[in-house]
Coordinates of C-alpha atoms in Angstrom, one line a residue:
Chain A
M1 CA 131.4 -17.5 141.1
R2 CA 129.9 -20.5 139.6
A3 CA 129.1 -21.7 143.7
L4 CA 127.0 -18.3 143.9
E5 CA 124.8 -19.3 141.1
T6 CA 124.6 -22.9 142.2
I7 CA 123.3 -21.5 145.8
L8 CA 121.0 -18.8 143.9
T9 CA 119.3 -21.6 142.0
E10 CA 119.3 -24.5 144.8
K11 CA 117.6 -21.6 146.8
G12 CA 115.0 -21.2 144.1
Y13 CA 115.8 -17.7 143.2
V14 CA 116.6 -18.0 139.7
E15 CA 116.1 -20.4 136.6
P16 CA 119.7 -20.8 134.9
A17 CA 117.9 -20.6 131.9
A18 CA 116.6 -17.6 132.2
L19 CA 120.1 -16.1 133.0
D20 CA 121.3 -17.7 129.5
A21 CA 118.6 -15.7 128.2
I22 CA 119.6 -12.3 129.3
I23 CA 123.0 -13.0 128.4
Q24 CA 122.1 -13.9 124.9
A25 CA 119.6 -10.8 124.7
Y26 CA 122.5 -8.8 125.5
E27 CA 124.7 -10.4 123.2
T28 CA 122.4 -10.0 120.3
K29 CA 119.8 -7.3 120.6
I30 CA 121.3 -4.3 122.2
G31 CA 124.6 -2.4 120.2
P32 CA 126.1 0.5 118.8
H33 CA 124.0 -0.6 115.8
N34 CA 121.0 0.8 117.6
G35 CA 122.3 4.0 118.4
A36 CA 123.6 3.9 114.7
R37 CA 120.3 4.3 113.1
V38 CA 119.0 7.0 115.5
V39 CA 122.2 9.0 114.2
A40 CA 121.8 8.6 110.6
K41 CA 117.8 8.8 110.6
A42 CA 118.2 12.2 112.6
W43 CA 121.3 13.4 109.8
T44 CA 118.6 12.4 107.1
D45 CA 115.5 13.7 108.7
P46 CA 114.9 17.4 110.0
A47 CA 111.8 17.0 111.6
F48 CA 112.8 13.7 113.6
K49 CA 116.0 15.4 114.5
T50 CA 114.1 18.4 116.1
A51 CA 111.9 15.8 118.3
L52 CA 115.2 14.0 118.8
L53 CA 116.8 17.2 120.8
E54 CA 113.8 17.9 122.3
D55 CA 112.7 14.6 123.9
G56 CA 115.1 11.5 123.1
S57 CA 113.3 8.5 124.4
K58 CA 109.8 9.8 123.0
A59 CA 111.6 10.2 119.3
I60 CA 113.3 7.2 119.3
G61 CA 110.1 5.0 120.4
T62 CA 108.2 6.1 117.1
L63 CA 111.1 4.0 115.2
G64 CA 109.9 0.7 114.9
H65 CA 113.4 -0.9 113.9
V66 CA 115.4 0.0 117.0
S67 CA 114.8 -2.0 120.4
R68 CA 113.1 -0.7 122.9
V69 CA 114.4 2.5 124.9
G70 CA 114.4 3.7 128.2
D71 CA 113.5 6.9 129.8
H72 CA 115.3 10.0 129.9
L73 CA 117.7 9.5 127.0
V74 CA 118.9 13.2 126.5
V75 CA 120.2 13.7 123.3
V76 CA 122.9 16.5 123.0
E77 CA 124.0 17.7 119.4
N78 CA 127.8 18.4 118.5
T79 CA 128.1 21.8 116.6
P80 CA 131.1 23.5 115.0
Q81 CA 131.0 25.6 118.1
R82 CA 130.5 22.5 120.6
H83 CA 131.8 19.1 121.2
N84 CA 130.2 16.9 123.6
M85 CA 131.3 14.0 125.4
V86 CA 129.8 11.6 128.1
V87 CA 131.3 10.1 131.2
C88 CA 130.1 8.6 134.5
T89 CA 132.6 9.7 137.3
L90 CA 130.9 7.7 140.0
C91 CA 130.3 4.2 138.0
S92 CA 129.6 3.5 134.8
C93 CA 126.2 4.6 133.7
Y94 CA 125.9 4.2 130.0
P95 CA 123.0 4.2 127.3
W96 CA 122.7 0.5 127.1
E97 CA 120.0 0.4 125.0
M98 CA 121.4 2.5 122.4
L99 CA 125.3 1.5 122.5
G100 CA 125.1 -1.8 124.3
L101 CA 127.5 -2.6 127.2
P102 CA 130.1 -0.2 127.7
P103 CA 133.8 -0.6 126.8
V104 CA 136.0 -1.5 129.6
W105 CA 137.8 2.0 129.5
Y106 CA 134.6 3.7 129.9
K107 CA 134.1 1.9 133.3
A108 CA 137.6 2.4 134.5
A109 CA 139.4 4.9 136.2
P110 CA 141.2 6.8 133.8
Y111 CA 138.4 7.9 131.9
R112 CA 136.2 8.5 134.9
S113 CA 139.0 10.4 136.5
R114 CA 140.1 12.6 133.9
A115 CA 137.1 13.2 131.5
V116 CA 135.9 16.1 133.4
K117 CA 139.3 17.7 134.5
D118 CA 140.9 17.1 131.1
P119 CA 138.5 16.6 128.3
R120 CA 141.0 17.8 125.7
G121 CA 144.1 16.1 127.0
M122 CA 142.1 12.8 127.3
L123 CA 140.9 13.0 124.1
A124 CA 144.5 12.8 122.8
D125 CA 144.8 9.3 124.2
F126 CA 142.2 8.5 121.6
G127 CA 144.0 10.4 118.7
V128 CA 141.2 12.5 118.7
T129 CA 141.6 16.4 118.4
V130 CA 138.9 18.9 119.2
P131 CA 140.3 22.6 118.3
K132 CA 140.9 25.0 120.8
D133 CA 138.5 27.6 120.0
I134 CA 135.7 24.6 120.0
E135 CA 134.0 24.4 123.8
I136 CA 134.2 21.1 124.9
R137 CA 131.1 20.1 127.0
V138 CA 131.4 16.9 129.5
W139 CA 127.8 15.6 130.8
D140 CA 128.6 13.1 133.9
S141 CA 125.9 10.7 134.3
T142 CA 125.1 11.2 137.8
A143 CA 121.7 10.2 137.7
E144 CA 119.6 7.8 135.7
T145 CA 119.1 9.9 132.8
R146 CA 121.3 8.9 130.1
F147 CA 123.5 11.0 127.0
L148 CA 124.0 10.0 123.3
V149 CA 125.7 12.3 121.3
L150 CA 124.7 13.2 118.0
P151 CA 127.9 13.7 115.9
M152 CA 128.1 16.1 112.8
R153 CA 127.2 14.5 109.7
P154 CA 130.7 13.9 107.6
E155 CA 131.3 16.3 104.8
G156 CA 130.9 14.4 101.0
T157 CA 128.0 12.6 102.1
E158 CA 125.3 14.7 100.0
G159 CA 122.5 12.4 98.7
W160 CA 123.6 9.3 101.2
S161 CA 120.6 7.1 102.3
E162 CA 119.9 6.8 106.0
E163 CA 121.6 3.2 105.6
Q164 CA 124.5 4.2 103.8
L165 CA 125.0 6.9 106.4
T166 CA 124.5 4.4 109.3
E167 CA 127.6 2.8 108.5
L168 CA 129.8 6.0 109.3
V169 CA 128.6 5.9 112.8
T170 CA 131.2 4.7 115.6
R171 CA 130.2 3.9 118.9
D172 CA 132.9 6.3 120.4
S173 CA 131.4 8.9 118.0
M174 CA 128.2 8.6 120.4
I175 CA 130.3 8.6 123.5
G176 CA 131.9 11.6 121.9
T177 CA 135.7 10.3 122.3
G178 CA 135.6 9.7 118.4
F179 CA 134.0 11.1 115.0
P180 CA 132.0 8.9 112.5
R181 CA 134.1 7.7 109.7
K182 CA 134.8 9.8 106.8
P183 CA 133.6 8.8 103.4
G184 CA 135.9 5.9 101.8
A185 CA 137.5 5.4 105.1
P186 CA 137.5 1.7 106.2
S187 CA 134.8 0.3 108.8
Chain B
M1 CA 130.3 8.8 150.9
N2 CA 133.5 10.3 150.2
G3 CA 134.7 6.8 148.5
V4 CA 137.5 5.6 145.9
H5 CA 134.5 5.5 143.4
D6 CA 133.8 9.3 143.3
M7 CA 136.8 9.6 140.6
G8 CA 136.0 13.2 138.6
G9 CA 139.2 15.0 138.9
M10 CA 141.9 12.5 140.5
D11 CA 145.4 12.4 139.1
G12 CA 147.6 9.1 138.6
F13 CA 145.6 6.9 136.8
G14 CA 147.3 7.0 133.8
K15 CA 146.4 6.9 130.1
V16 CA 142.8 5.7 128.9
E17 CA 143.8 2.3 126.7
P18 CA 140.9 1.5 124.3
E19 CA 141.0 -2.3 123.6
P20 CA 140.8 -2.7 119.5
N21 CA 137.6 -5.2 118.7
E22 CA 137.0 -5.4 122.5
P23 CA 134.7 -8.6 123.3
M24 CA 131.4 -8.0 125.1
F25 CA 132.6 -10.4 127.8
H26 CA 136.3 -11.2 128.7
A27 CA 135.4 -14.3 130.4
D28 CA 132.3 -16.7 130.8
W29 CA 131.6 -15.9 134.6
E30 CA 131.6 -12.0 133.8
S31 CA 128.3 -12.8 131.7
R32 CA 127.0 -14.7 134.5
V33 CA 127.3 -12.1 137.0
L34 CA 125.8 -9.7 134.9
A35 CA 122.6 -11.9 134.3
M36 CA 122.8 -12.9 138.2
V37 CA 122.6 -9.2 139.2
R38 CA 119.9 -8.1 136.7
A39 CA 118.2 -11.3 137.8
M40 CA 118.0 -10.6 141.2
G41 CA 117.5 -7.0 140.9
A42 CA 114.1 -7.4 138.7
A43 CA 113.2 -10.2 141.3
G44 CA 113.1 -7.6 143.8
A45 CA 115.9 -8.3 146.0
F46 CA 117.5 -4.9 146.0
N47 CA 117.2 -1.8 143.9
I48 CA 120.1 -0.2 141.8
D49 CA 121.0 2.4 144.2
T50 CA 121.5 -0.3 147.2
S51 CA 123.6 -2.2 144.3
R52 CA 125.6 0.9 143.5
F53 CA 126.1 1.6 147.4
Y54 CA 127.5 -2.0 148.1
R55 CA 130.3 -1.6 145.2
E56 CA 131.2 2.1 146.6
T57 CA 131.5 0.0 149.8
L58 CA 134.2 -2.4 148.7
P59 CA 137.4 -1.8 150.6
P60 CA 139.2 0.6 148.5
H61 CA 142.2 -1.2 148.0
V62 CA 139.6 -4.0 146.5
Y63 CA 137.8 -1.6 144.6
L64 CA 140.7 0.0 142.9
S65 CA 142.2 -3.6 142.1
S66 CA 139.0 -5.7 141.1
S67 CA 137.8 -5.8 137.5
Y68 CA 134.4 -4.3 137.0
Y69 CA 132.6 -7.3 137.1
K70 CA 134.4 -8.8 139.9
K71 CA 133.3 -5.4 141.6
W72 CA 129.6 -6.6 140.3
F73 CA 130.2 -10.2 142.0
L74 CA 131.7 -9.1 145.3
G75 CA 128.8 -6.2 145.9
L76 CA 126.3 -8.9 145.0
E77 CA 127.8 -11.4 147.1
E78 CA 127.9 -8.7 150.2
M79 CA 124.6 -7.4 149.3
L80 CA 122.4 -10.9 149.1
I81 CA 124.2 -11.8 152.6
A82 CA 123.4 -8.4 154.1
K83 CA 119.6 -8.6 153.0
G84 CA 119.2 -12.2 154.0
Y85 CA 119.0 -13.8 150.9
L86 CA 122.2 -16.3 151.8
T87 CA 124.1 -16.9 154.5
R88 CA 128.6 -16.9 154.6
E89 CA 128.3 -20.5 155.7
E90 CA 126.7 -21.2 152.1
V91 CA 128.8 -19.1 150.0
A92 CA 131.9 -20.9 152.2
A93 CA 130.0 -24.3 151.4
G94 CA 129.3 -23.6 147.9
R95 CA 125.8 -25.1 148.2
A96 CA 122.4 -23.7 149.6
V97 CA 121.8 -24.7 153.2
Q98 CA 119.4 -22.5 155.3
P99 CA 115.5 -22.2 153.4
A100 CA 115.0 -19.3 150.8
K101 CA 113.9 -15.9 152.0
A102 CA 110.9 -15.1 149.5
L103 CA 111.5 -12.3 146.9
K104 CA 109.2 -9.6 146.5
H105 CA 108.7 -10.4 142.8
G106 CA 109.4 -14.3 143.1
K107 CA 111.5 -16.6 141.6
F108 CA 113.5 -15.3 138.1
G109 CA 112.3 -17.0 135.2
L110 CA 112.2 -17.0 131.5
D111 CA 108.9 -14.8 131.5
D112 CA 110.9 -12.2 133.2
V113 CA 114.0 -11.9 130.8
E114 CA 112.1 -9.5 128.6
R115 CA 111.6 -6.6 131.3
V116 CA 114.8 -6.5 132.3
M117 CA 116.2 -5.3 129.0
V118 CA 114.8 -1.9 129.3
R119 CA 115.6 0.3 132.3
G120 CA 113.2 0.9 134.9
K121 CA 111.4 4.1 135.2
F122 CA 112.5 6.6 137.9
A123 CA 110.4 9.6 136.9
R124 CA 107.7 10.1 139.8
P125 CA 105.0 12.5 140.1
A126 CA 106.3 16.0 141.7
P127 CA 105.1 16.5 145.6
V128 CA 105.9 19.9 145.4
P129 CA 106.6 22.4 142.7
A130 CA 110.4 23.1 141.5
K131 CA 112.7 25.3 143.6
F132 CA 114.9 26.5 140.4
K133 CA 114.0 27.1 137.0
I134 CA 116.2 26.9 133.8
G135 CA 118.9 29.8 134.0
D136 CA 118.8 30.0 137.8
R137 CA 122.3 30.4 139.4
V138 CA 123.1 27.3 142.3
R139 CA 125.6 26.3 144.3
A140 CA 126.5 22.7 145.0
K141 CA 125.9 21.8 148.7
N142 CA 129.2 21.5 150.7
I143 CA 128.1 17.9 152.0
H144 CA 130.1 15.1 152.6
P145 CA 127.3 12.1 153.3
T146 CA 129.0 8.8 154.9
T147 CA 126.1 7.0 153.0
H148 CA 125.0 6.6 149.2
T149 CA 125.2 10.6 147.0
R150 CA 125.3 11.0 143.4
L151 CA 126.9 14.2 144.3
P152 CA 130.3 14.1 143.2
R153 CA 132.7 15.6 145.0
Y154 CA 134.5 17.8 142.4
V155 CA 131.4 20.1 142.1
R156 CA 130.7 20.5 145.8
G157 CA 130.5 24.2 147.0
H158 CA 130.7 25.5 143.1
V159 CA 128.1 27.6 141.5
G160 CA 126.6 26.6 138.2
I161 CA 123.6 27.2 136.0
V162 CA 120.5 25.4 135.7
E163 CA 120.3 23.9 132.1
L164 CA 117.6 21.2 132.1
N165 CA 114.6 20.2 134.3
H166 CA 114.2 16.4 134.4
G167 CA 111.0 16.2 136.5
C168 CA 110.7 14.8 139.5
H169 CA 113.0 11.1 140.2
V170 CA 113.3 8.6 142.4
F171 CA 116.2 10.0 145.2
P172 CA 119.1 7.5 145.1
D173 CA 120.1 8.9 148.3
S174 CA 117.1 7.7 150.1
A175 CA 116.4 4.8 148.0
A176 CA 120.1 3.0 148.7
M177 CA 119.6 2.9 152.0
E178 CA 115.9 1.7 151.6
L179 CA 114.5 4.4 153.1
G180 CA 111.8 4.7 150.6
E181 CA 111.9 6.7 147.0
N182 CA 111.4 10.7 148.3
P183 CA 111.1 11.7 144.7
Q184 CA 112.9 15.1 144.3
W185 CA 113.5 17.6 141.5
L186 CA 116.4 16.7 139.3
Y187 CA 118.1 19.3 136.9
T188 CA 121.4 19.3 134.7
V189 CA 123.4 22.3 136.3
V190 CA 126.4 23.1 134.1
F191 CA 129.8 24.7 135.6
E192 CA 132.6 26.3 134.2
G193 CA 135.6 24.2 133.7
R194 CA 137.9 27.2 135.7
D195 CA 135.5 27.4 138.3
L196 CA 135.7 23.8 139.3
W197 CA 139.6 23.4 138.3
G198 CA 141.3 27.1 138.8
A199 CA 142.9 28.9 136.8
D200 CA 144.7 26.0 135.2
G201 CA 141.5 24.6 133.8
D202 CA 140.7 24.7 130.4
P203 CA 138.9 28.1 129.6
T204 CA 136.3 26.4 126.9
S205 CA 135.5 23.4 128.8
K206 CA 132.3 22.9 130.7
V207 CA 130.8 20.3 132.7
S208 CA 127.6 19.6 133.9
I209 CA 126.2 16.8 136.2
D210 CA 122.5 16.0 136.9
A211 CA 121.7 17.4 140.4
F212 CA 118.6 16.5 142.5
E213 CA 117.6 19.7 144.3
P214 CA 118.6 18.4 147.8
Y215 CA 121.9 18.9 146.6
L216 CA 121.6 22.3 145.5
D217 CA 121.4 26.2 147.0
P218 CA 120.3 29.1 145.4
A219 CA 123.4 31.1 144.3

């Protein structure tokens, strides 16, 4: 792999320092902390939540402290009747700006093959049980739209600040393969 | 193309195994490959659909046995050779031998880093009105193009409901083959789990894809 970088550099296509900077940006600027802030804000600010579900990219664009978001981010809300889950069966599409680079399992064959056919069984691999009377909705990211799950706010968090709530939001809860932490659970 | 990348609904791949405290990269070379792909794409050597197509055309046994970034590496190398940015001789020699081919947006430098950190824009003005509206019943076409498509096999021939209209977007099937952007209307179409997977399917599951208008017929 190094040889390829040498050739691209010698041919004058890329500056190695620019590659370093890309890697550094991925390592520091993006990650699930961005998505967690969006979720916690939606839990505490009903007007923001409405705007977020209406147009995710636009609503997140109004938050100065979250890094820039690409177009066509669709936020889908979990309810007592419906659990949402996101997959990309064809490759690895994932809301990078909100969640960072996807974990290996998200890009690997077991998840990509099974999420659409047996979502409930697949969730069991994560130790996640969704009761049988709750609809499971799987969003296959087959275009340049990106999906972020808005999980349900955990019980027992009445009066919590946005900042406190952010700590409860896990990456997997925003993919739909997990739930937020319960108050008092270890992070 | 009906490749092994189109995995939705396949059996036999085993359990999902999340890795606790997974690092962002498992080796330094993975991060270099990611950066090279982003940089060469941003410099104009290829578009995102073409890069997906080159990964899909890796031989099936290579696709299935390679790690994620290994696939990116192999796809990148093949694509750059095919587009004339480097030669097999150079890859074998591990150094530049031929003169460079001009990049559409020039050399990728530090000033360009900021713009690769936000996804490109794929929405385009609509050339024609949308054929479908929200709530319409549509059937995913039974098509099997041998080139790049974003219509997964597991929905072909099945009837679903149009749920969202995302406007007109670059059409990957055309863009991947460098035949222009050919913008098409894009919809979220939702299918009942039992319609896709038969009587054994989970009756409370629904699956949606984002489907471009040319993938759909009225039903």
